[in-house]
Coordinates of C-alpha atoms and ligand atoms in Angstrom, one line a residue:
M1 CA -4.9 -16.4 -18.3
K2 CA -8.3 -16.9 -16.7
E3 CA -7.7 -20.6 -16.3
L4 CA -4.2 -19.9 -14.9
L5 CA -5.7 -17.6 -12.3
D6 CA -8.5 -20.0 -11.3
G7 CA -5.9 -22.7 -10.8
L8 CA -3.6 -20.5 -8.7
V9 CA -6.5 -19.3 -6.5
E10 CA -7.5 -22.9 -5.9
K11 CA -4.0 -24.1 -5.2
N12 CA -3.1 -21.2 -2.8
K13 CA -6.2 -21.5 -0.8
A14 CA -4.3 -24.3 1.0
L15 CA -2.1 -21.7 2.6
I16 CA -4.9 -19.8 4.3
K17 CA -5.0 -22.1 7.3
Y18 CA -1.4 -21.0 8.2
G19 CA -2.4 -17.3 8.3
Q20 CA -4.4 -15.1 10.6
V21 CA -6.6 -12.1 10.0
A22 CA -5.3 -8.8 11.6
N23 CA -7.4 -7.8 14.6
Y24 CA -5.3 -5.1 16.2
I25 CA -7.7 -2.8 14.4
P26 CA -10.9 -4.4 15.7
L27 CA -13.0 -4.0 12.6
L28 CA -10.4 -5.8 10.4
G29 CA -11.0 -8.8 12.6
N30 CA -14.4 -9.2 10.9
A31 CA -12.8 -10.1 7.5
D32 CA -13.4 -13.7 6.3
P33 CA -10.1 -15.5 6.3
K34 CA -11.2 -17.8 3.5
D35 CA -11.5 -15.0 1.0
L36 CA -9.0 -15.0 -1.8
G37 CA -9.1 -13.1 -5.1
V38 CA -6.9 -11.7 -7.8
C39 CA -7.3 -9.3 -10.8
I40 CA -4.8 -8.7 -13.5
I41 CA -4.9 -5.9 -16.1
D42 CA -2.5 -5.9 -19.0
N43 CA -1.3 -2.8 -20.9
L44 CA -3.9 -3.3 -23.6
G45 CA -6.6 -3.0 -21.0
S46 CA -7.6 -6.7 -20.9
I47 CA -8.9 -7.6 -17.4
Y48 CA -8.7 -11.1 -15.9
S49 CA -10.1 -12.0 -12.5
S50 CA -10.6 -15.0 -10.3
G51 CA -11.9 -15.8 -6.8
I52 CA -13.3 -13.2 -4.5
Y53 CA -12.0 -10.3 -6.5
N54 CA -14.8 -7.8 -6.3
K55 CA -15.2 -7.5 -2.6
K56 CA -14.2 -4.2 -1.2
F57 CA -11.5 -4.0 1.5
T58 CA -9.7 -1.1 3.2
I59 CA -6.4 -0.6 1.5
Q60 CA -4.4 0.2 4.7
S61 CA -0.7 0.5 3.9
I62 CA -1.3 0.4 0.1
S63 CA -2.3 4.0 0.6
K64 CA 1.3 4.8 1.5
V65 CA 2.2 4.5 -2.1
I66 CA -0.4 7.1 -3.1
A67 CA 0.6 9.4 -0.3
L68 CA 4.2 9.2 -1.5
M69 CA 3.2 10.1 -5.0
L70 CA 1.4 13.2 -3.9
A71 CA 4.1 14.3 -1.5
I72 CA 6.8 14.1 -4.2
M73 CA 4.5 15.8 -6.7
D74 CA 3.8 18.6 -4.2
K75 CA 7.2 19.1 -2.5
G76 CA 9.8 17.4 -4.8
E77 CA 12.0 14.5 -3.9
E78 CA 14.7 16.5 -2.2
E79 CA 12.3 18.0 0.3
V80 CA 10.5 14.7 0.9
F81 CA 13.7 12.6 1.5
K82 CA 15.0 15.2 3.9
K83 CA 12.3 14.1 6.3
V84 CA 12.0 10.4 5.4
G85 CA 14.7 7.9 4.4
M86 CA 14.8 5.5 1.4
E87 CA 16.4 2.5 3.2
P88 CA 14.7 -0.8 3.7
T89 CA 14.4 -1.9 7.3
D90 CA 14.1 -5.1 9.2
E91 CA 11.9 -3.4 11.8
P92 CA 8.1 -4.2 11.8
F93 CA 5.9 -1.6 10.0
N94 CA 4.7 -0.1 13.3
S95 CA 8.1 0.1 15.1
L96 CA 9.0 3.3 16.8
Y97 CA 12.1 2.8 18.9
K98 CA 14.5 4.0 16.3
L99 CA 12.8 7.3 16.3
D100 CA 13.9 7.8 19.9
I101 CA 17.6 7.0 19.6
P102 CA 20.0 9.9 19.2
Y103 CA 21.0 9.0 15.5
G104 CA 17.4 8.1 14.5
D105 CA 16.9 11.3 12.8
K106 CA 14.1 10.3 10.4
P107 CA 11.9 7.2 9.6
A108 CA 13.7 4.6 7.5
N109 CA 11.4 4.8 4.6
P110 CA 7.9 6.0 3.5
M111 CA 6.4 2.4 3.6
I112 CA 6.5 2.0 7.4
N113 CA 3.9 3.8 9.5
A114 CA 6.4 6.5 10.8
G115 CA 7.5 7.3 7.3
A116 CA 4.0 7.4 5.9
I117 CA 2.7 9.8 8.6
V118 CA 5.5 12.1 7.4
T119 CA 4.6 11.8 3.7
T120 CA 0.9 12.4 4.5
S121 CA 1.9 15.5 6.3
L122 CA 3.9 16.7 3.2
I123 CA 0.9 16.5 1.0
N124 CA -0.3 20.1 0.2
G125 CA -3.5 21.2 1.7
N126 CA -5.0 21.5 5.2
G127 CA -6.6 18.5 6.9
E128 CA -9.5 17.2 4.9
E129 CA -8.0 18.8 1.7
K130 CA -5.1 16.3 1.8
L131 CA -7.6 13.4 2.1
N132 CA -9.7 14.8 -0.7
R133 CA -6.7 15.2 -3.0
L134 CA -5.7 11.6 -2.2
L135 CA -9.3 10.4 -3.0
E136 CA -9.4 12.5 -6.2
F137 CA -6.1 11.1 -7.4
L138 CA -7.2 7.6 -6.8
R139 CA -10.5 8.1 -8.6
K140 CA -8.5 9.5 -11.6
I141 CA -6.1 6.6 -11.6
T142 CA -8.8 3.9 -11.4
G143 CA -11.6 5.7 -13.2
N144 CA -13.8 4.8 -10.3
D145 CA -15.6 7.8 -8.9
T146 CA -17.2 5.9 -6.1
I147 CA -13.9 5.4 -4.2
N148 CA -14.2 6.6 -0.6
Y149 CA -13.1 5.7 2.9
N150 CA -14.9 3.5 5.3
E151 CA -16.1 5.5 8.3
E152 CA -16.4 2.5 10.6
V153 CA -12.8 1.2 10.0
Y154 CA -11.5 4.7 10.3
L155 CA -13.2 5.1 13.7
S156 CA -12.0 1.6 14.8
E157 CA -8.4 2.6 14.1
K158 CA -8.8 6.1 15.6
T159 CA -10.1 4.5 18.8
T160 CA -7.3 1.9 19.1
G161 CA -4.4 3.4 17.2
N162 CA -2.3 4.4 20.2
K163 CA 1.0 3.0 18.8
N164 CA 0.6 5.3 15.8
R165 CA -0.2 8.1 18.2
A166 CA 3.1 7.4 20.0
I167 CA 4.9 7.4 16.7
A168 CA 3.3 10.7 15.6
Y169 CA 4.3 12.4 18.9
L170 CA 7.9 11.3 18.4
L171 CA 7.8 12.7 14.8
K172 CA 6.3 15.9 16.2
N173 CA 9.1 16.1 18.8
K174 CA 11.7 15.7 16.1
G175 CA 10.1 18.5 14.0
L176 CA 9.2 16.1 11.2
I177 CA 5.5 17.0 11.1
E178 CA 3.9 20.4 11.3
E179 CA 0.3 19.6 12.0
K180 CA -1.2 18.8 15.4
V181 CA -0.7 15.1 16.1
E182 CA -4.4 14.3 16.2
D183 CA -5.1 16.2 13.0
I184 CA -2.5 14.4 10.9
L185 CA -3.4 11.0 12.4
D186 CA -7.0 11.7 11.4
I187 CA -6.0 12.0 7.8
Y188 CA -3.6 9.0 8.1
F189 CA -6.3 6.8 9.6
K190 CA -8.8 7.9 6.9
Q191 CA -6.4 7.2 4.1
C192 CA -5.8 3.7 5.4
S193 CA -9.5 3.2 5.5
I194 CA -10.0 3.9 1.8
E195 CA -12.0 1.0 0.2
M196 CA -11.2 -0.7 -3.0
D197 CA -11.5 -4.1 -4.7
C198 CA -8.8 -6.1 -6.6
Q199 CA -9.7 -4.4 -9.9
D200 CA -9.1 -0.9 -8.5
I201 CA -5.8 -2.1 -7.1
A202 CA -4.8 -3.6 -10.4
K203 CA -5.5 -0.3 -12.0
I204 CA -3.0 1.4 -9.7
G205 CA -0.6 -1.4 -10.7
I206 CA -1.0 -0.8 -14.4
F207 CA -0.8 3.0 -13.9
L208 CA 2.7 2.5 -12.4
A209 CA 3.6 -0.1 -15.0
N210 CA 2.8 2.5 -17.7
K211 CA 5.0 5.1 -16.0
G212 CA 2.3 7.1 -14.4
R213 CA -0.2 7.1 -17.3
V214 CA -3.9 6.3 -16.8
L215 CA -4.7 3.3 -18.9
N216 CA -8.2 4.4 -20.1
T217 CA -7.7 8.1 -20.6
G218 CA -4.0 8.2 -21.5
E219 CA -3.5 11.1 -19.0
K220 CA 0.0 11.3 -17.6
L221 CA -0.2 12.0 -13.9
L222 CA 3.3 11.2 -12.7
D223 CA 6.6 12.1 -14.3
N224 CA 9.0 9.2 -15.2
K225 CA 11.4 10.0 -12.4
T226 CA 8.8 10.0 -9.7
N227 CA 7.3 6.8 -11.1
S228 CA 10.7 5.1 -10.9
T229 CA 11.3 6.3 -7.4
I230 CA 7.9 4.8 -6.3
I231 CA 8.7 1.5 -8.1
A232 CA 12.1 1.4 -6.4
I233 CA 10.8 2.1 -2.9
M234 CA 8.0 -0.6 -3.4
T235 CA 10.7 -3.1 -4.5
T236 CA 13.0 -2.4 -1.5
S237 CA 10.4 -1.7 1.2
G238 CA 6.9 -2.6 0.0
M239 CA 6.5 -6.0 1.7
Y240 CA 7.4 -5.0 5.3
D241 CA 10.4 -6.8 6.7
F242 CA 10.0 -9.5 4.2
S243 CA 10.9 -7.3 1.3
G244 CA 14.3 -8.8 0.6
E245 CA 13.0 -12.4 0.4
Y246 CA 10.0 -11.3 -1.6
A247 CA 12.4 -9.6 -4.1
V248 CA 14.3 -12.9 -4.5
R249 CA 11.2 -15.2 -4.7
V250 CA 8.7 -12.9 -6.5
G251 CA 10.7 -10.0 -7.9
I252 CA 7.7 -7.8 -8.6
P253 CA 7.5 -4.2 -7.2
S254 CA 4.6 -4.6 -4.7
K255 CA 3.0 -3.1 -1.6
S256 CA 0.8 -4.9 0.9
G257 CA -1.5 -3.8 3.6
V258 CA -2.7 -5.5 6.8
S259 CA -6.2 -5.9 5.5
G260 CA -4.8 -8.5 3.1
G261 CA -4.5 -6.5 -0.1
I262 CA -1.4 -6.5 -2.3
L263 CA -0.7 -4.0 -5.1
A264 CA 1.8 -5.3 -7.7
S265 CA 3.2 -3.7 -10.8
V266 CA 5.2 -5.4 -13.5
P267 CA 6.9 -2.5 -15.4
N268 CA 5.6 -2.1 -19.0
R269 CA 3.4 -5.2 -18.6
L270 CA 0.8 -5.8 -15.9
G271 CA -1.0 -4.4 -12.9
I272 CA -2.1 -6.9 -10.3
G273 CA -4.4 -6.6 -7.3
V274 CA -4.7 -9.5 -4.8
Y275 CA -6.9 -9.9 -1.7
G276 CA -6.6 -12.5 1.0
P277 CA -7.0 -11.3 4.6
A278 CA -5.3 -14.2 6.3
L279 CA -1.8 -12.8 7.0
D280 CA 1.6 -14.3 7.6
Q281 CA 3.9 -13.3 10.5
Y282 CA 5.1 -10.2 8.6
G283 CA 1.6 -8.9 7.9
N284 CA 1.5 -10.0 4.2
S285 CA -1.5 -11.9 2.8
I286 CA -0.2 -15.5 3.1
A287 CA -2.1 -16.9 0.1
G288 CA -1.8 -13.6 -1.8
Y289 CA 2.0 -14.0 -1.6
G290 CA 1.6 -17.6 -2.8
I291 CA -0.4 -16.4 -5.9
L292 CA 2.2 -13.7 -6.8
K293 CA 5.1 -16.2 -6.4
D294 CA 3.4 -18.7 -8.7
L295 CA 2.4 -16.0 -11.2
S296 CA 5.9 -14.7 -11.3
E297 CA 7.3 -18.1 -12.0
E298 CA 4.6 -19.0 -14.6
L299 CA 4.7 -15.8 -16.5
N300 CA 8.4 -14.9 -15.9
L301 CA 7.5 -11.6 -14.2
S302 CA 10.5 -10.9 -12.0
I303 CA 12.2 -7.6 -12.8
F304 CA 15.5 -9.3 -11.8
T305 CA 15.5 -11.9 -14.6
Ligands
LIG1 N1 -3.6 1.5 9.3 C1 -2.6 0.5 9.6 C2 -1.7 0.9 10.7 O1 -1.3 2.1 10.8 C3 -1.8 0.3 8.4 C4 -0.8 -0.8 8.6 C5 -0.5 -1.6 7.4 O2 -1.3 -1.9 6.5 O3 0.7 -2.0 7.3 O4 -1.4 0.2 11.6

């Protein structure tokens, strides 16, 4: 496995030159586009890594998966999906115009920014309590007590995140969030700024692959139904407006973030974390996608075969 990963990292480095690091959040622009790493954990706990796998990066949209878990645990599926849809969309992740058309009653799904701001708002607790619960949950899943958010990236996004501000005001106007706009955005920006490395991400992947059971402790944190809902939403909406093609070409439930991370979970088998900050036009790690596509072919990982 280690040799396979080394080979795939080397091969897919060739794609990096076709991608670009996100810089609409200024601090993300400091990432090194040449970085590429991967970590895989199987359900026996064996860990295989290659490339730049132990560098920390902010998880950005990968946090939307965790927010959805907590929102469903706290409020139940019915309540959550009253306020956010479960349909894939061909809109970019930060689109807002459908929120302002008469029949645009709720965000398409919890993996786009509008939907994620709603799910964050549905997590029990006031302000910082929501964030602390997110952090605690992630620490339990990964067994890594050092997980925290990066203050500088948070401030960088808070200063420049006016599109998310516009989205949140539309959500507020539609009665989909209860908190003050700035208060909920504060939590959303902080959750996007949580830092992890590929191994932490792979731990989330194997947690989902094992139906919500923590690999090291055996603790069951998600019921089976919630776990399959998360896996389904990742499959249909996790890779931005590329999710359909990704399902065809890779077929692994995944969620990516604009910092270049990808969380992937092969049910009953593997958790995978990938990092490569050079992005394609959809906002997915261009070489990370290459690695997952090759891995899926090599190890026959598509859930559709
Ligand atoms: N914090 C980012 C934003 O809201 C997350 C986007 C992403 O990773 O897709 O723009």
